[in-house]
PDB file of C-alpha atoms in Angstrom:
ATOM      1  CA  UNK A   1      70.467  74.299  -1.773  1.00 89.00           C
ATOM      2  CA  UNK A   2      74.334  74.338  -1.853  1.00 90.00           C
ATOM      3  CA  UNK A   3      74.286  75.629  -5.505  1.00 91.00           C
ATOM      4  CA  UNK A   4      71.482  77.765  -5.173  1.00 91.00           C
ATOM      5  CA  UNK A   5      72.381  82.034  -5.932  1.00 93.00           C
ATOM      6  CA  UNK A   6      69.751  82.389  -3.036  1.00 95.00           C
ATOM      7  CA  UNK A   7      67.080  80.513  -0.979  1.00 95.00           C
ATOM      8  CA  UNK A   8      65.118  81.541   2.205  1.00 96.00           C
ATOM      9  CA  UNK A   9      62.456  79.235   4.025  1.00 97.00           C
ATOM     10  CA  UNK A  10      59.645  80.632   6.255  1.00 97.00           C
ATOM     11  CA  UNK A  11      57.323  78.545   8.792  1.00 97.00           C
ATOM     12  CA  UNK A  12      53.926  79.473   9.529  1.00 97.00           C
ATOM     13  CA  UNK A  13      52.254  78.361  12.497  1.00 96.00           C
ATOM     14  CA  UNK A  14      49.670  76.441  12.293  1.00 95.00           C
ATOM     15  CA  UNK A  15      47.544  79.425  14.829  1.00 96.00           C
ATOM     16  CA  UNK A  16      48.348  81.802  12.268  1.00 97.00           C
ATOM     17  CA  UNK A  17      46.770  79.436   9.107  1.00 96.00           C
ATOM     18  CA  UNK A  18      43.738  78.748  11.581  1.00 96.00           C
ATOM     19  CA  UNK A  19      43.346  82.270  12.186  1.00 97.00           C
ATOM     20  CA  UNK A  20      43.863  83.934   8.599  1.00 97.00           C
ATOM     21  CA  UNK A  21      43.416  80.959   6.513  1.00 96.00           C
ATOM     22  CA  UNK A  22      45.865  78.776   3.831  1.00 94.00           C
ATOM     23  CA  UNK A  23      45.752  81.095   1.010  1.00 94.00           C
ATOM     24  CA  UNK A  24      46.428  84.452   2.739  1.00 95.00           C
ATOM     25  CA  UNK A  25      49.225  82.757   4.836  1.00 96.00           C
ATOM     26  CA  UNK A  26      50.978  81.269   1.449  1.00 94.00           C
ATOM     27  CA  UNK A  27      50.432  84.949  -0.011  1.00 94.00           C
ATOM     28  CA  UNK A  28      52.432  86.594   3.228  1.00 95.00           C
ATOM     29  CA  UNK A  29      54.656  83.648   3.337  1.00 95.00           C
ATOM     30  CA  UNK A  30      56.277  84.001  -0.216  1.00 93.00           C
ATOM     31  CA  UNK A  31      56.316  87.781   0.600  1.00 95.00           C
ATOM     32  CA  UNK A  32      58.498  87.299   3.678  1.00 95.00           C
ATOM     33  CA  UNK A  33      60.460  84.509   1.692  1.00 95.00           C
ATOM     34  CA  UNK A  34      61.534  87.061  -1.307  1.00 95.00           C
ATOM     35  CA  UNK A  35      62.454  90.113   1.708  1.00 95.00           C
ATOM     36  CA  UNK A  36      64.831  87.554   3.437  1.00 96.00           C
ATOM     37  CA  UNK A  37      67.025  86.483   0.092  1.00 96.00           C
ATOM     38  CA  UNK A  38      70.273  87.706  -0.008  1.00 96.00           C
ATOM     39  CA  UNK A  39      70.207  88.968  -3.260  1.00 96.00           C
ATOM     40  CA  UNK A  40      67.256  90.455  -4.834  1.00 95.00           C
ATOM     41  CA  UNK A  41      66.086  88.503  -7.486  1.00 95.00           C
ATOM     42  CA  UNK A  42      65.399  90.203 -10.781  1.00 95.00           C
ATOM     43  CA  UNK A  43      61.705  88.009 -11.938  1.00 95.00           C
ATOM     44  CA  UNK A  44      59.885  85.709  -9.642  1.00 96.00           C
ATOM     45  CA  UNK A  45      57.848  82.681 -10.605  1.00 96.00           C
ATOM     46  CA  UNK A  46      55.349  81.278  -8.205  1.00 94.00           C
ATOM     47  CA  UNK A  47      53.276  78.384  -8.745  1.00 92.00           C
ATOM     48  CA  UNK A  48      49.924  78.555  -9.341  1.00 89.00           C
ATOM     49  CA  UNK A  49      48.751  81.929  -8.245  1.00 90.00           C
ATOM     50  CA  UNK A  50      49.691  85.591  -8.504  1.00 92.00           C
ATOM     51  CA  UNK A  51      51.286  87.054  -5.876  1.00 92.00           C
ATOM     52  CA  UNK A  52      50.859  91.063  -5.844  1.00 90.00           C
ATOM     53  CA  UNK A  53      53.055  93.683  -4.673  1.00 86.00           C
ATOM     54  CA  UNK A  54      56.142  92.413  -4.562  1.00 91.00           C
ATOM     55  CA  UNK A  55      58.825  94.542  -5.279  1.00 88.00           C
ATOM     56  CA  UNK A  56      60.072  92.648  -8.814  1.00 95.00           C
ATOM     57  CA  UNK A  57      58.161  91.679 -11.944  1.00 96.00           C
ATOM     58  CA  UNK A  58      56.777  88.157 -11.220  1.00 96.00           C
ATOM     59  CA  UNK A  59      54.543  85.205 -12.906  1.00 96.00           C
ATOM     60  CA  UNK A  60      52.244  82.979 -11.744  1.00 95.00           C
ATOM     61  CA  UNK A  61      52.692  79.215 -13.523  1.00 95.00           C
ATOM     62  CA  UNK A  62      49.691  77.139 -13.363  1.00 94.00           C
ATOM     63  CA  UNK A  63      52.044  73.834 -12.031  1.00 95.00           C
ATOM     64  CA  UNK A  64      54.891  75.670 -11.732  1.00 95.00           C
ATOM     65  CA  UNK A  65      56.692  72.990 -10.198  1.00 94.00           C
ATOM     66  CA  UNK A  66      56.400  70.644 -13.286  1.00 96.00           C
ATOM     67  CA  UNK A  67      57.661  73.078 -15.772  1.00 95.00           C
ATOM     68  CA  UNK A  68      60.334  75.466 -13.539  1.00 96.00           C
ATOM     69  CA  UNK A  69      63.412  74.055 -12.421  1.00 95.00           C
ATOM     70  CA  UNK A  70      63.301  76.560  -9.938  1.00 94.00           C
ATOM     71  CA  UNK A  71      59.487  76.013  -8.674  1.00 95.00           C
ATOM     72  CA  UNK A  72      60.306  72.792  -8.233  1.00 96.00           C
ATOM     73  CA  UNK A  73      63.438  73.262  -6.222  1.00 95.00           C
ATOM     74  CA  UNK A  74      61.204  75.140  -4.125  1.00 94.00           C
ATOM     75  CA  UNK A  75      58.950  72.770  -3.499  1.00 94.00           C
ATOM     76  CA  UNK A  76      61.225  70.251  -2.411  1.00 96.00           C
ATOM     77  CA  UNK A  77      62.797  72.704  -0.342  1.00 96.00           C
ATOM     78  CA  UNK A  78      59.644  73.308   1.265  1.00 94.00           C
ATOM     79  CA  UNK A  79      58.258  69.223   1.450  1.00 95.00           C
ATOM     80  CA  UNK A  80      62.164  68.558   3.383  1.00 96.00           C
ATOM     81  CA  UNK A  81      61.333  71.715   5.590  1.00 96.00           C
ATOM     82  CA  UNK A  82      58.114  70.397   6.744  1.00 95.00           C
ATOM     83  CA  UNK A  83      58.921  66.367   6.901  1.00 96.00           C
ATOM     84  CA  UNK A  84      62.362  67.540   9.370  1.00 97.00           C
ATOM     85  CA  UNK A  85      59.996  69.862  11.283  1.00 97.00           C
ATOM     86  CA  UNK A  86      57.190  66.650  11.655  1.00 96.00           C
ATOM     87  CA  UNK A  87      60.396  64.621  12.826  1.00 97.00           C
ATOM     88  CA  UNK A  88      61.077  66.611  15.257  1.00 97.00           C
ATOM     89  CA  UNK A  89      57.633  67.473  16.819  1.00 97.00           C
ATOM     90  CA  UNK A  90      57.629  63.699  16.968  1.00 97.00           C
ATOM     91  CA  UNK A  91      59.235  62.440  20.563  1.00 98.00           C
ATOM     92  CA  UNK A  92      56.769  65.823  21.978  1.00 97.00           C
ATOM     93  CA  UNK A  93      53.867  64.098  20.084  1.00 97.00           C
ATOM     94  CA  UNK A  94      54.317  60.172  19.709  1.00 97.00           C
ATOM     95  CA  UNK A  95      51.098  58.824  19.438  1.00 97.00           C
ATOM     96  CA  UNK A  96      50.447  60.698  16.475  1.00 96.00           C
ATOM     97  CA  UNK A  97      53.021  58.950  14.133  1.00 96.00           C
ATOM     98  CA  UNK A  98      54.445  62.355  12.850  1.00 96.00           C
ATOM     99  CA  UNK A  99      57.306  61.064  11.925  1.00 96.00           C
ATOM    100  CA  UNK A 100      56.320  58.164   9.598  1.00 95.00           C
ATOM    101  CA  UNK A 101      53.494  60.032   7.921  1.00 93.00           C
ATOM    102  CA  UNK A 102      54.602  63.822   8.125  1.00 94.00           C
ATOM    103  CA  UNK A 103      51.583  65.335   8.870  1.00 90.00           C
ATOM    104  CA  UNK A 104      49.689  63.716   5.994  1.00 92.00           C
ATOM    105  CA  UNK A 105      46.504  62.581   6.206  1.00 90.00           C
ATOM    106  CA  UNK A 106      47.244  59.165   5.922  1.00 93.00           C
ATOM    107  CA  UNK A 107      44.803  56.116   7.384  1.00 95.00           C
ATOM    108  CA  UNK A 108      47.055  55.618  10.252  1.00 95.00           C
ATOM    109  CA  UNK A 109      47.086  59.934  11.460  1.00 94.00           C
ATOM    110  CA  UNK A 110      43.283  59.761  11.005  1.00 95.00           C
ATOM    111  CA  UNK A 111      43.126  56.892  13.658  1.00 96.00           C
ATOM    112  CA  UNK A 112      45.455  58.469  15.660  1.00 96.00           C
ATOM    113  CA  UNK A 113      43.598  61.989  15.324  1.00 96.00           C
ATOM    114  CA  UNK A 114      40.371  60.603  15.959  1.00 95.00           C
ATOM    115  CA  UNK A 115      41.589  58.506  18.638  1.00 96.00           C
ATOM    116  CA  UNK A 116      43.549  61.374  20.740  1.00 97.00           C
ATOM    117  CA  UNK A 117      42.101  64.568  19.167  1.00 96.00           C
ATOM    118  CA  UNK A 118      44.297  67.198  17.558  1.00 96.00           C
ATOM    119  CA  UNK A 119      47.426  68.392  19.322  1.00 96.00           C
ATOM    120  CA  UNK A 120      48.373  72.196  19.220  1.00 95.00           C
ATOM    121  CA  UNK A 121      50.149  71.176  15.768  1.00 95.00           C
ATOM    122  CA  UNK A 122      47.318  70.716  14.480  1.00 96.00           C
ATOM    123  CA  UNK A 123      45.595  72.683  11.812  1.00 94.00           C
ATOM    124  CA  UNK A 124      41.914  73.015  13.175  1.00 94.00           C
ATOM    125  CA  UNK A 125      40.762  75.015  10.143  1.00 93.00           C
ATOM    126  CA  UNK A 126      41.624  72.197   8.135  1.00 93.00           C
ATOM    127  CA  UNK A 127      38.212  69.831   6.917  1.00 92.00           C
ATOM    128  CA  UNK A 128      39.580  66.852   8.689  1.00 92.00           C
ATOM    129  CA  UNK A 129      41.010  67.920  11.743  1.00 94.00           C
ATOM    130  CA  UNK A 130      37.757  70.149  12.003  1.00 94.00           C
ATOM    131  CA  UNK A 131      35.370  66.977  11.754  1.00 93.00           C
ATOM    132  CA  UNK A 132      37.538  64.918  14.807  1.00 95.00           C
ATOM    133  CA  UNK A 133      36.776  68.159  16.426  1.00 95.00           C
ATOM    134  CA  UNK A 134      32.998  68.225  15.733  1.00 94.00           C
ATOM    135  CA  UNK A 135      32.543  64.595  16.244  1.00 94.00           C
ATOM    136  CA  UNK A 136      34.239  64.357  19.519  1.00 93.00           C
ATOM    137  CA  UNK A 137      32.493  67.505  20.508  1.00 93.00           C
ATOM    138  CA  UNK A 138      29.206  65.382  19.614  1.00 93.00           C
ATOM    139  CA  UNK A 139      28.613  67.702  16.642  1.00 92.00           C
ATOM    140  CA  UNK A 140      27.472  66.399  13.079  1.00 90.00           C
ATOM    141  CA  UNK A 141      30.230  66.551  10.093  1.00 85.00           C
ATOM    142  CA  UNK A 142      30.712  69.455   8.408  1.00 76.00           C
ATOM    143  CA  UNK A 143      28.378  70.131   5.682  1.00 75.00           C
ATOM    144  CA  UNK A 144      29.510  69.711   1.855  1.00 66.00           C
ATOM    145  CA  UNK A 145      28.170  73.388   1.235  1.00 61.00           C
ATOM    146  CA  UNK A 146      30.033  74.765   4.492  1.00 63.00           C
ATOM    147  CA  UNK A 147      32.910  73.241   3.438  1.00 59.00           C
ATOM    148  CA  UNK A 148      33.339  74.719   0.093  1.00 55.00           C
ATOM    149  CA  UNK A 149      32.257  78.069   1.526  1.00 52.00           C
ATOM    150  CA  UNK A 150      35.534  77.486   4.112  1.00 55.00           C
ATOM    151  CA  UNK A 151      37.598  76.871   0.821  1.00 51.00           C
ATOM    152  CA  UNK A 152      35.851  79.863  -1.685  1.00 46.00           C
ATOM    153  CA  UNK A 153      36.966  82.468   1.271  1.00 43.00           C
ATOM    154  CA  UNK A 154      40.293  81.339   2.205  1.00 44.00           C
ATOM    155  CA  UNK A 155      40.809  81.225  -1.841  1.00 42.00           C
ATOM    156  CA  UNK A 156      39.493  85.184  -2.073  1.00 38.00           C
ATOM    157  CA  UNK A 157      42.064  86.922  -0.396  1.00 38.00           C
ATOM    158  CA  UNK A 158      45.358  87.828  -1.886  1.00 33.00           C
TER     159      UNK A 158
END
């Protein structure tokens, strides 16, 4: 970051991805990001999907972040950004384990999820928070087809 021209991180909450969904959030969030640089950049890369109206010429890079130096910087960027803000959600939420698994759906999060339900951290949209929901709620699992319907929406807007 120190020898970076320009970087600029935004959070999402997770109420906002809940209520507008993963894709659309990502789409608003790499908006806002390019608006808050200091300097405006003259070609912007993004990984894996097109990003329209932004205000420069840009390219989307199927895996962007294994063939762009700077997609990849990114991404790290981002990965640190969420692992520090897991860390410190963690003394508010300790029987979660946020700060050994980051938010990850790891064995020992799904016990813990399952066990205490989802905090307001949570992502209840998500397919796995959603099904601790449902089952504590006494509801069956999601379906297979209502999942990918969840997943063929979010992925339509842009």
């Amino acid at each position: 970051m120190k020898h970076a021209l320009a970087w600029h991180v935004v959070v999402i909450p997770p109420g906002d991805i809940d209520a507008l969904g993963l894709h659309v959030c990502n789409v608003a969030g790499m908006r806002r990001a390019l608006a808050g640089l200091a300097i405006r950049p003259g070609y912007v890369l993004t990984d894996g999907f097109p990003v329209r109206g932004l205000a420069v010429p840009a390219l989307a890079m199927w895996k962007g972040d294994e063939v762009a130096l700077c997609v990849a910087a990114a991404s790290i960027v981002a990965k640190v950004t969420r692992d520090r803000i897991m860390r410190d959600i963690h003394p508010q939420y300790p029987q979660y384990g946020f700060a050994r698994h980051k938010g990850y759906s790891t064995p020992s999060h799904m016990a813990a999820l399952t066990e205490h339900g989802p905090c307001p951290e949570h992502r209840s949209s998500f397919v796995n928070v959603k099904g601790v929901i449902r089952a504590r709620a006494g509801l069956p699992p999601v379906a297979a087809d209502e999942e990918r319907a969840g997943e063929e929406a979010e992925l339509s807007y842009g």
